[in-house]
PDB file of C-alpha atoms in Angstrom:
ATOM      1  CA  MET A   1      -8.515 -13.124  32.023  1.00 97.00           C
ATOM      2  CA  TYR A   2      -7.234 -13.549  28.403  1.00 98.00           C
ATOM      3  CA  TYR A   3      -4.534 -16.033  27.614  1.00 98.00           C
ATOM      4  CA  PHE A   4      -1.722 -15.458  24.394  1.00 98.00           C
ATOM      5  CA  ALA A   5       0.698 -18.572  23.255  1.00 98.00           C
ATOM      6  CA  SER A   6       2.437 -19.402  20.466  1.00 97.00           C
ATOM      7  CA  ASP A   7       5.253 -21.466  18.629  1.00 96.00           C
ATOM      8  CA  MET A   8       4.464 -25.160  19.927  1.00 96.00           C
ATOM      9  CA  HIS A   9       5.585 -27.064  16.837  1.00 93.00           C
ATOM     10  CA  LEU A  10       3.936 -29.763  17.519  1.00 94.00           C
ATOM     11  CA  GLY A  11       5.031 -32.563  14.884  1.00 89.00           C
ATOM     12  CA  LEU A  12       8.595 -31.546  15.141  1.00 87.00           C
ATOM     13  CA  PRO A  13      10.722 -34.752  15.737  1.00 83.00           C
ATOM     14  CA  PRO A  14      11.769 -36.629  17.897  1.00 84.00           C
ATOM     15  CA  ALA A  15       7.991 -38.176  18.294  1.00 82.00           C
ATOM     16  CA  ALA A  16       8.513 -38.456  22.106  1.00 87.00           C
ATOM     17  CA  GLU A  17       9.158 -34.960  22.427  1.00 90.00           C
ATOM     18  CA  THR A  18       6.260 -33.767  20.507  1.00 89.00           C
ATOM     19  CA  ALA A  19       3.814 -36.120  22.273  1.00 93.00           C
ATOM     20  CA  GLY A  20       5.109 -34.394  25.784  1.00 95.00           C
ATOM     21  CA  ARG A  21       4.677 -30.904  24.287  1.00 96.00           C
ATOM     22  CA  GLU A  22       1.020 -31.607  23.088  1.00 97.00           C
ATOM     23  CA  ARG A  23       0.135 -33.466  26.654  1.00 97.00           C
ATOM     24  CA  LEU A  24       1.642 -29.782  28.461  1.00 97.00           C
ATOM     25  CA  LEU A  25      -0.105 -27.476  25.919  1.00 98.00           C
ATOM     26  CA  ILE A  26      -3.282 -29.463  26.635  1.00 98.00           C
ATOM     27  CA  ARG A  27      -2.579 -29.198  30.430  1.00 98.00           C
ATOM     28  CA  TRP A  28      -1.872 -25.674  30.159  1.00 98.00           C
ATOM     29  CA  LEU A  29      -5.349 -25.089  27.924  1.00 98.00           C
ATOM     30  CA  ARG A  30      -7.601 -26.759  30.834  1.00 98.00           C
ATOM     31  CA  GLU A  31      -6.034 -24.802  33.281  1.00 98.00           C
ATOM     32  CA  ALA A  32      -6.502 -21.478  31.289  1.00 98.00           C
ATOM     33  CA  ALA A  33     -10.318 -22.543  30.730  1.00 98.00           C
ATOM     34  CA  THR A  34     -11.137 -22.138  34.303  1.00 97.00           C
ATOM     35  CA  ASP A  35     -11.018 -18.311  34.206  1.00 97.00           C
ATOM     36  CA  ALA A  36     -10.197 -17.735  30.460  1.00 98.00           C
ATOM     37  CA  GLU A  37     -12.374 -15.016  28.728  1.00 97.00           C
ATOM     38  CA  ALA A  38     -10.688 -16.277  25.550  1.00 98.00           C
ATOM     39  CA  ILE A  39      -7.476 -18.267  24.484  1.00 98.00           C
ATOM     40  CA  PHE A  40      -5.128 -16.871  21.451  1.00 98.00           C
ATOM     41  CA  LEU A  41      -3.002 -19.750  20.238  1.00 98.00           C
ATOM     42  CA  VAL A  42      -0.775 -17.034  17.780  1.00 97.00           C
ATOM     43  CA  GLY A  43       0.823 -19.284  15.352  1.00 90.00           C
ATOM     44  CA  ASP A  44       3.222 -22.113  14.738  1.00 93.00           C
ATOM     45  CA  VAL A  45       0.852 -24.586  16.659  1.00 95.00           C
ATOM     46  CA  PHE A  46       1.824 -27.286  14.466  1.00 92.00           C
ATOM     47  CA  ASP A  47       5.426 -27.405  12.695  1.00 90.00           C
ATOM     48  CA  PHE A  48       3.816 -28.374   9.541  1.00 81.00           C
ATOM     49  CA  TRP A  49       0.087 -28.220   8.761  1.00 82.00           C
ATOM     50  CA  TYR A  50      -1.608 -28.704   5.365  1.00 77.00           C
ATOM     51  CA  GLU A  51      -5.390 -29.559   4.685  1.00 79.00           C
ATOM     52  CA  TYR A  52      -6.761 -31.175   1.773  1.00 75.00           C
ATOM     53  CA  ARG A  53     -10.315 -30.909   0.968  1.00 74.00           C
ATOM     54  CA  ARG A  54     -10.927 -34.406   2.772  1.00 76.00           C
ATOM     55  CA  VAL A  55      -7.712 -35.105   4.062  1.00 76.00           C
ATOM     56  CA  VAL A  56      -5.551 -33.570   7.296  1.00 79.00           C
ATOM     57  CA  PRO A  57      -2.373 -34.649   9.048  1.00 77.00           C
ATOM     58  CA  LYS A  58      -2.460 -37.897  10.904  1.00 81.00           C
ATOM     59  CA  GLY A  59      -1.710 -37.365  14.681  1.00 84.00           C
ATOM     60  CA  PHE A  60      -2.686 -34.466  17.475  1.00 93.00           C
ATOM     61  CA  VAL A  61      -5.782 -36.192  18.359  1.00 94.00           C
ATOM     62  CA  ARG A  62      -5.602 -35.192  22.022  1.00 96.00           C
ATOM     63  CA  LEU A  63      -5.109 -31.642  21.330  1.00 96.00           C
ATOM     64  CA  LEU A  64      -7.769 -31.529  18.542  1.00 96.00           C
ATOM     65  CA  GLY A  65     -10.236 -33.177  20.907  1.00 97.00           C
ATOM     66  CA  THR A  66      -9.498 -30.698  23.900  1.00 98.00           C
ATOM     67  CA  LEU A  67     -10.007 -27.470  21.635  1.00 97.00           C
ATOM     68  CA  ALA A  68     -13.471 -29.148  20.338  1.00 97.00           C
ATOM     69  CA  GLU A  69     -14.213 -29.802  24.103  1.00 97.00           C
ATOM     70  CA  LEU A  70     -13.218 -26.197  25.170  1.00 98.00           C
ATOM     71  CA  THR A  71     -14.923 -24.247  22.424  1.00 98.00           C
ATOM     72  CA  ASP A  72     -18.268 -26.613  22.909  1.00 97.00           C
ATOM     73  CA  ARG A  73     -18.405 -24.990  26.700  1.00 97.00           C
ATOM     74  CA  GLY A  74     -18.354 -21.838  25.320  1.00 96.00           C
ATOM     75  CA  ILE A  75     -14.810 -20.736  25.826  1.00 97.00           C
ATOM     76  CA  ALA A  76     -13.515 -18.928  22.605  1.00 98.00           C
ATOM     77  CA  ILE A  77      -9.991 -20.098  20.781  1.00 98.00           C
ATOM     78  CA  HIS A  78      -8.695 -18.095  18.506  1.00 98.00           C
ATOM     79  CA  PHE A  79      -5.881 -19.738  15.993  1.00 97.00           C
ATOM     80  CA  PHE A  80      -3.722 -17.471  14.024  1.00 96.00           C
ATOM     81  CA  THR A  81      -1.925 -18.848  11.228  1.00 92.00           C
ATOM     82  CA  GLY A  82       2.098 -18.919  11.200  1.00 88.00           C
ATOM     83  CA  ASN A  83       4.880 -19.475   8.846  1.00 86.00           C
ATOM     84  CA  HIS A  84       4.639 -23.296   9.608  1.00 76.00           C
ATOM     85  CA  ASP A  85       0.820 -23.688   9.513  1.00 79.00           C
ATOM     86  CA  MET A  86      -0.336 -21.287   7.290  1.00 75.00           C
ATOM     87  CA  TRP A  87      -1.963 -23.686   5.108  1.00 78.00           C
ATOM     88  CA  ALA A  88      -5.021 -24.079   7.382  1.00 81.00           C
ATOM     89  CA  TYR A  89      -8.544 -23.665   5.602  1.00 81.00           C
ATOM     90  CA  ASP A  90     -12.032 -24.739   7.688  1.00 87.00           C
ATOM     91  CA  TYR A  91     -11.104 -27.751   9.149  1.00 91.00           C
ATOM     92  CA  LEU A  92      -9.950 -26.400  12.805  1.00 93.00           C
ATOM     93  CA  GLU A  93     -12.635 -23.934  12.652  1.00 94.00           C
ATOM     94  CA  ARG A  94     -15.406 -26.723  11.289  1.00 93.00           C
ATOM     95  CA  GLU A  95     -14.383 -29.289  13.460  1.00 94.00           C
ATOM     96  CA  CYS A  96     -12.986 -27.753  16.555  1.00 95.00           C
ATOM     97  CA  GLY A  97     -14.405 -24.749  16.776  1.00 96.00           C
ATOM     98  CA  VAL A  98     -11.801 -22.422  16.800  1.00 97.00           C
ATOM     99  CA  GLN A  99     -11.943 -18.725  14.797  1.00 97.00           C
ATOM    100  CA  VAL A 100      -8.845 -19.077  12.602  1.00 95.00           C
ATOM    101  CA  HIS A 101      -7.381 -15.783  11.751  1.00 95.00           C
ATOM    102  CA  ALA A 102      -4.980 -15.446   8.499  1.00 91.00           C
ATOM    103  CA  THR A 103      -4.250 -11.547   8.921  1.00 91.00           C
ATOM    104  CA  PRO A 104      -3.988  -9.593  11.879  1.00 95.00           C
ATOM    105  CA  LEU A 105      -6.791  -8.913  14.565  1.00 97.00           C
ATOM    106  CA  GLU A 106      -7.069  -6.006  16.077  1.00 98.00           C
ATOM    107  CA  MET A 107      -9.692  -6.046  19.095  1.00 97.00           C
ATOM    108  CA  THR A 108     -10.177  -4.133  22.337  1.00 97.00           C
ATOM    109  CA  CYS A 109     -10.082  -6.016  25.878  1.00 97.00           C
ATOM    110  CA  TYR A 110     -10.408  -4.659  29.323  1.00 97.00           C
ATOM    111  CA  GLY A 111     -10.217  -1.721  27.918  1.00 96.00           C
ATOM    112  CA  LYS A 112      -6.786  -2.194  26.093  1.00 97.00           C
ATOM    113  CA  ARG A 113      -6.479  -2.051  22.275  1.00 98.00           C
ATOM    114  CA  LEU A 114      -4.440  -5.110  21.199  1.00 98.00           C
ATOM    115  CA  PHE A 115      -2.664  -5.922  17.553  1.00 98.00           C
ATOM    116  CA  ILE A 116      -2.127  -9.803  17.648  1.00 98.00           C
ATOM    117  CA  THR A 117      -0.349 -11.660  14.690  1.00 97.00           C
ATOM    118  CA  HIS A 118       2.054 -14.065  14.240  1.00 95.00           C
ATOM    119  CA  GLY A 119       4.441 -11.684  12.993  1.00 92.00           C
ATOM    120  CA  ASP A 120       6.006 -13.960  10.214  1.00 90.00           C
ATOM    121  CA  ASP A 121       4.639 -11.751   7.270  1.00 85.00           C
ATOM    122  CA  ILE A 122       6.274  -8.752   9.074  1.00 88.00           C
ATOM    123  CA  THR A 123       9.587 -10.244   9.287  1.00 81.00           C
ATOM    124  CA  ALA A 124       9.890 -11.409   5.836  1.00 73.00           C
ATOM    125  CA  ARG A 125       9.428  -7.812   4.836  1.00 66.00           C
ATOM    126  CA  GLU A 126      12.311  -6.395   6.137  1.00 62.00           C
ATOM    127  CA  HIS A 127      14.721  -9.573   5.361  1.00 58.00           C
ATOM    128  CA  GLY A 128      14.767  -8.819   1.506  1.00 56.00           C
ATOM    129  CA  PHE A 129      13.763  -9.717  -1.622  1.00 51.00           C
ATOM    130  CA  TRP A 130      13.866 -13.514  -1.604  1.00 50.00           C
ATOM    131  CA  THR A 131      12.597 -13.960   1.850  1.00 52.00           C
ATOM    132  CA  ARG A 132       9.543 -11.751   0.638  1.00 54.00           C
ATOM    133  CA  ARG A 133       9.175 -13.745  -2.404  1.00 56.00           C
ATOM    134  CA  MET A 134       8.725 -16.976  -0.819  1.00 56.00           C
ATOM    135  CA  ASN A 135       6.630 -15.711   1.898  1.00 58.00           C
ATOM    136  CA  GLY A 136       3.994 -14.449  -0.552  1.00 59.00           C
ATOM    137  CA  CYS A 137       4.604 -17.832  -2.756  1.00 58.00           C
ATOM    138  CA  PHE A 138       3.957 -20.022   0.161  1.00 59.00           C
ATOM    139  CA  ARG A 139       0.852 -18.113   0.970  1.00 63.00           C
ATOM    140  CA  SER A 140      -0.115 -17.508  -2.757  1.00 63.00           C
ATOM    141  CA  LYS A 141      -3.759 -19.344  -3.741  1.00 66.00           C
ATOM    142  CA  THR A 142      -2.179 -20.791  -6.627  1.00 65.00           C
ATOM    143  CA  MET A 143       0.597 -22.408  -5.006  1.00 66.00           C
ATOM    144  CA  ARG A 144      -2.035 -23.954  -2.797  1.00 65.00           C
ATOM    145  CA  TRP A 145      -4.086 -25.017  -5.627  1.00 61.00           C
ATOM    146  CA  LEU A 146      -0.909 -26.557  -7.287  1.00 61.00           C
ATOM    147  CA  PHE A 147      -0.054 -28.327  -3.743  1.00 63.00           C
ATOM    148  CA  SER A 148      -3.169 -29.883  -3.429  1.00 64.00           C
ATOM    149  CA  HIS A 149      -3.713 -30.907  -7.162  1.00 61.00           C
ATOM    150  CA  LEU A 150      -0.360 -32.179  -8.150  1.00 63.00           C
ATOM    151  CA  LEU A 151       1.010 -33.669  -4.967  1.00 66.00           C
ATOM    152  CA  HIS A 152      -0.154 -37.034  -3.116  1.00 66.00           C
ATOM    153  CA  PRO A 153      -0.913 -35.874  -0.018  1.00 67.00           C
ATOM    154  CA  ASP A 154       1.865 -38.670   1.475  1.00 64.00           C
ATOM    155  CA  LEU A 155       4.283 -36.634  -0.327  1.00 68.00           C
ATOM    156  CA  ALA A 156       3.133 -33.307  -0.024  1.00 65.00           C
ATOM    157  CA  LEU A 157       3.289 -34.111   4.069  1.00 64.00           C
ATOM    158  CA  ARG A 158       6.689 -35.679   3.612  1.00 69.00           C
ATOM    159  CA  PHE A 159       7.859 -32.144   1.856  1.00 63.00           C
ATOM    160  CA  GLY A 160       6.440 -30.126   4.324  1.00 62.00           C
ATOM    161  CA  HIS A 161       7.703 -31.785   7.187  1.00 60.00           C
ATOM    162  CA  ALA A 162      11.167 -32.114   5.472  1.00 63.00           C
ATOM    163  CA  TRP A 163      11.366 -28.578   4.767  1.00 63.00           C
ATOM    164  CA  SER A 164      10.307 -27.700   8.307  1.00 61.00           C
ATOM    165  CA  SER A 165      12.850 -29.740   9.685  1.00 62.00           C
ATOM    166  CA  HIS A 166      15.700 -28.334   7.564  1.00 54.00           C
ATOM    167  CA  SER A 167      14.631 -24.933   8.753  1.00 58.00           C
ATOM    168  CA  ARG A 168      14.321 -25.555  12.187  1.00 56.00           C
ATOM    169  CA  LYS A 169      18.032 -27.483  12.259  1.00 52.00           C
ATOM    170  CA  SER A 170      19.381 -24.517  10.405  1.00 48.00           C
ATOM    171  CA  LYS A 171      18.597 -22.133  13.046  1.00 60.00           C
ATOM    172  CA  ALA A 172      18.714 -22.428  17.423  1.00 63.00           C
ATOM    173  CA  VAL A 173      15.304 -22.821  19.009  1.00 72.00           C
ATOM    174  CA  ALA A 174      15.852 -19.799  21.297  1.00 68.00           C
ATOM    175  CA  HIS A 175      16.908 -16.291  19.245  1.00 73.00           C
ATOM    176  CA  ARG A 176      18.777 -13.282  20.643  1.00 78.00           C
ATOM    177  CA  PHE A 177      15.784 -10.541  21.058  1.00 82.00           C
ATOM    178  CA  LEU A 178      17.456  -7.593  18.594  1.00 81.00           C
ATOM    179  CA  GLY A 179      15.690  -5.033  20.803  1.00 82.00           C
ATOM    180  CA  GLU A 180      15.457  -1.844  18.619  1.00 88.00           C
ATOM    181  CA  VAL A 181      16.417  -3.365  15.177  1.00 88.00           C
ATOM    182  CA  GLU A 182      13.847  -6.304  15.826  1.00 91.00           C
ATOM    183  CA  PRO A 183      11.989  -6.097  12.423  1.00 92.00           C
ATOM    184  CA  MET A 184       8.398  -6.355  14.759  1.00 94.00           C
ATOM    185  CA  VAL A 185       9.547  -3.602  16.837  1.00 95.00           C
ATOM    186  CA  HIS A 186      10.304  -1.503  13.861  1.00 94.00           C
ATOM    187  CA  PHE A 187       6.917  -2.333  12.415  1.00 94.00           C
ATOM    188  CA  ALA A 188       4.675  -2.007  15.741  1.00 95.00           C
ATOM    189  CA  ARG A 189       6.863   1.699  16.347  1.00 95.00           C
ATOM    190  CA  GLN A 190       5.521   2.807  12.618  1.00 94.00           C
ATOM    191  CA  TYR A 191       1.873   1.395  13.083  1.00 95.00           C
ATOM    192  CA  ALA A 192       1.638   3.017  16.485  1.00 94.00           C
ATOM    193  CA  THR A 193       2.120   6.532  15.362  1.00 92.00           C
ATOM    194  CA  SER A 194      -1.192   6.121  13.258  1.00 93.00           C
ATOM    195  CA  HIS A 195      -3.107   3.326  15.181  1.00 93.00           C
ATOM    196  CA  PRO A 196      -4.066   3.686  18.892  1.00 94.00           C
ATOM    197  CA  VAL A 197      -2.411   0.216  19.921  1.00 97.00           C
ATOM    198  CA  ASP A 198      -1.909  -0.535  23.593  1.00 97.00           C
ATOM    199  CA  TYR A 199      -0.412  -4.009  23.210  1.00 98.00           C
ATOM    200  CA  PHE A 200       1.301  -5.486  20.365  1.00 98.00           C
ATOM    201  CA  ILE A 201       1.251  -9.337  20.533  1.00 98.00           C
ATOM    202  CA  PHE A 202       3.626 -11.453  18.619  1.00 97.00           C
ATOM    203  CA  GLY A 203       4.805 -15.259  18.185  1.00 96.00           C
ATOM    204  CA  HIS A 204       7.319 -16.142  15.493  1.00 93.00           C
ATOM    205  CA  ASN A 205      10.728 -15.240  17.028  1.00 92.00           C
ATOM    206  CA  HIS A 206      10.805 -17.224  20.073  1.00 94.00           C
ATOM    207  CA  CYS A 207      11.806 -14.554  22.302  1.00 95.00           C
ATOM    208  CA  ALA A 208      10.041 -14.020  25.376  1.00 96.00           C
ATOM    209  CA  GLU A 209       9.969 -10.256  26.040  1.00 96.00           C
ATOM    210  CA  VAL A 210       7.681  -7.232  27.294  1.00 97.00           C
ATOM    211  CA  TYR A 211       8.990  -4.692  25.444  1.00 97.00           C
ATOM    212  CA  PRO A 212       7.862  -1.108  25.982  1.00 96.00           C
ATOM    213  CA  LEU A 213       7.496   1.243  23.066  1.00 95.00           C
ATOM    214  CA  ASP A 214       6.328   4.557  24.472  1.00 87.00           C
ATOM    215  CA  ASP A 215       4.299   5.642  27.458  1.00 84.00           C
ATOM    216  CA  ARG A 216       1.046   3.866  25.363  1.00 91.00           C
ATOM    217  CA  SER A 217       2.220   1.175  23.580  1.00 96.00           C
ATOM    218  CA  THR A 218       4.283  -2.193  24.408  1.00 97.00           C
ATOM    219  CA  ALA A 219       5.209  -4.898  22.212  1.00 97.00           C
ATOM    220  CA  VAL A 220       5.019  -8.735  23.891  1.00 98.00           C
ATOM    221  CA  PHE A 221       6.634 -11.770  22.141  1.00 97.00           C
ATOM    222  CA  LEU A 222       5.208 -14.881  23.347  1.00 98.00           C
ATOM    223  CA  GLY A 223       8.098 -17.026  23.209  1.00 96.00           C
ATOM    224  CA  GLU A 224       7.999 -20.979  22.526  1.00 96.00           C
ATOM    225  CA  TRP A 225       7.113 -24.009  23.872  1.00 96.00           C
ATOM    226  CA  ILE A 226      10.138 -26.483  22.490  1.00 94.00           C
ATOM    227  CA  GLU A 227      12.676 -25.689  25.338  1.00 93.00           C
ATOM    228  CA  HIS A 228      11.331 -23.064  27.458  1.00 93.00           C
ATOM    229  CA  PRO A 229       7.399 -22.672  27.542  1.00 96.00           C
ATOM    230  CA  THR A 230       6.122 -19.344  27.998  1.00 97.00           C
ATOM    231  CA  TYR A 231       2.732 -17.655  27.765  1.00 98.00           C
ATOM    232  CA  ALA A 232       1.069 -14.504  28.363  1.00 98.00           C
ATOM    233  CA  THR A 233      -2.032 -13.033  30.236  1.00 98.00           C
ATOM    234  CA  LEU A 234      -4.328 -10.127  30.380  1.00 98.00           C
ATOM    235  CA  SER A 235      -5.631  -9.636  33.583  1.00 98.00           C
ATOM    236  CA  PRO A 236      -8.691  -7.369  34.216  1.00 97.00           C
ATOM    237  CA  ASP A 237      -6.833  -4.502  35.488  1.00 97.00           C
ATOM    238  CA  GLY A 238      -5.217  -3.954  31.833  1.00 96.00           C
ATOM    239  CA  ARG A 239      -1.795  -5.388  32.634  1.00 97.00           C
ATOM    240  CA  ILE A 240      -0.174  -8.243  30.319  1.00 98.00           C
ATOM    241  CA  ALA A 241       2.515 -10.351  32.065  1.00 98.00           C
ATOM    242  CA  LEU A 242       4.624 -13.118  30.843  1.00 98.00           C
ATOM    243  CA  HIS A 243       4.644 -16.554  32.376  1.00 97.00           C
ATOM    244  CA  ARG A 244       6.495 -19.576  32.319  1.00 97.00           C
ATOM    245  CA  TYR A 245       4.805 -22.828  32.348  1.00 97.00           C
ATOM    246  CA  PRO A 246       4.897 -24.838  34.626  1.00 93.00           C
ATOM    247  CA  ALA A 247       5.639 -22.130  37.139  1.00 83.00           C
ATOM    248  CA  VAL A 248       9.273 -22.151  37.986  1.00 65.00           C
ATOM    249  CA  ARG A 249       9.214 -21.867  41.647  1.00 58.00           C
TER     250      ARG A 249
END
């Protein structure tokens, strides 16, 4: 079985809620690990993450320890950078054993071709000049160098958390799925015309949807873990499904 989840936003205030969300994620990881071929964390696991060469954000010890434990047992865990945790370097890979992806990943699982990405870069391209410019600025090597060399870690993390918190307060957690006008749906339709993809797997928009594109391709949106924890599975028969966690009975 392959497992996919995104948008936990660990570190988002209040602290008690993020601690509970971290414990829930760890519980899910341990349950998934019992039969997982691989686990994919598809962006915005952290509400803000920035690595200096010798400094990483405080906290998340239980999660980081669990990731290291599972990868030590031989379970493949893939970590995709999102717009809230795009500034991950080699710490998670070196210390926790996860495979970090800053760009989309295409791979074949159970005979199905997958295209996996957080999706913020796709959405930014559709949202006009200033959104594209800001996204490109945050991802630039120059901006990272300036951030690292001109700001003390305490100031950098304070700024990052303030920016992230402002972004979250400006919009609802759960988003209305836009269907055909959803930027990632538009991208997937265009991409599928020249690339054979069975499942596009996206995070970012906080919608939990399985959206057929045509007879061959389907777009899967993984939802979020702030209010309605959701994940997807790809089973050995090649079928993908969304699940609430814990399961609603």
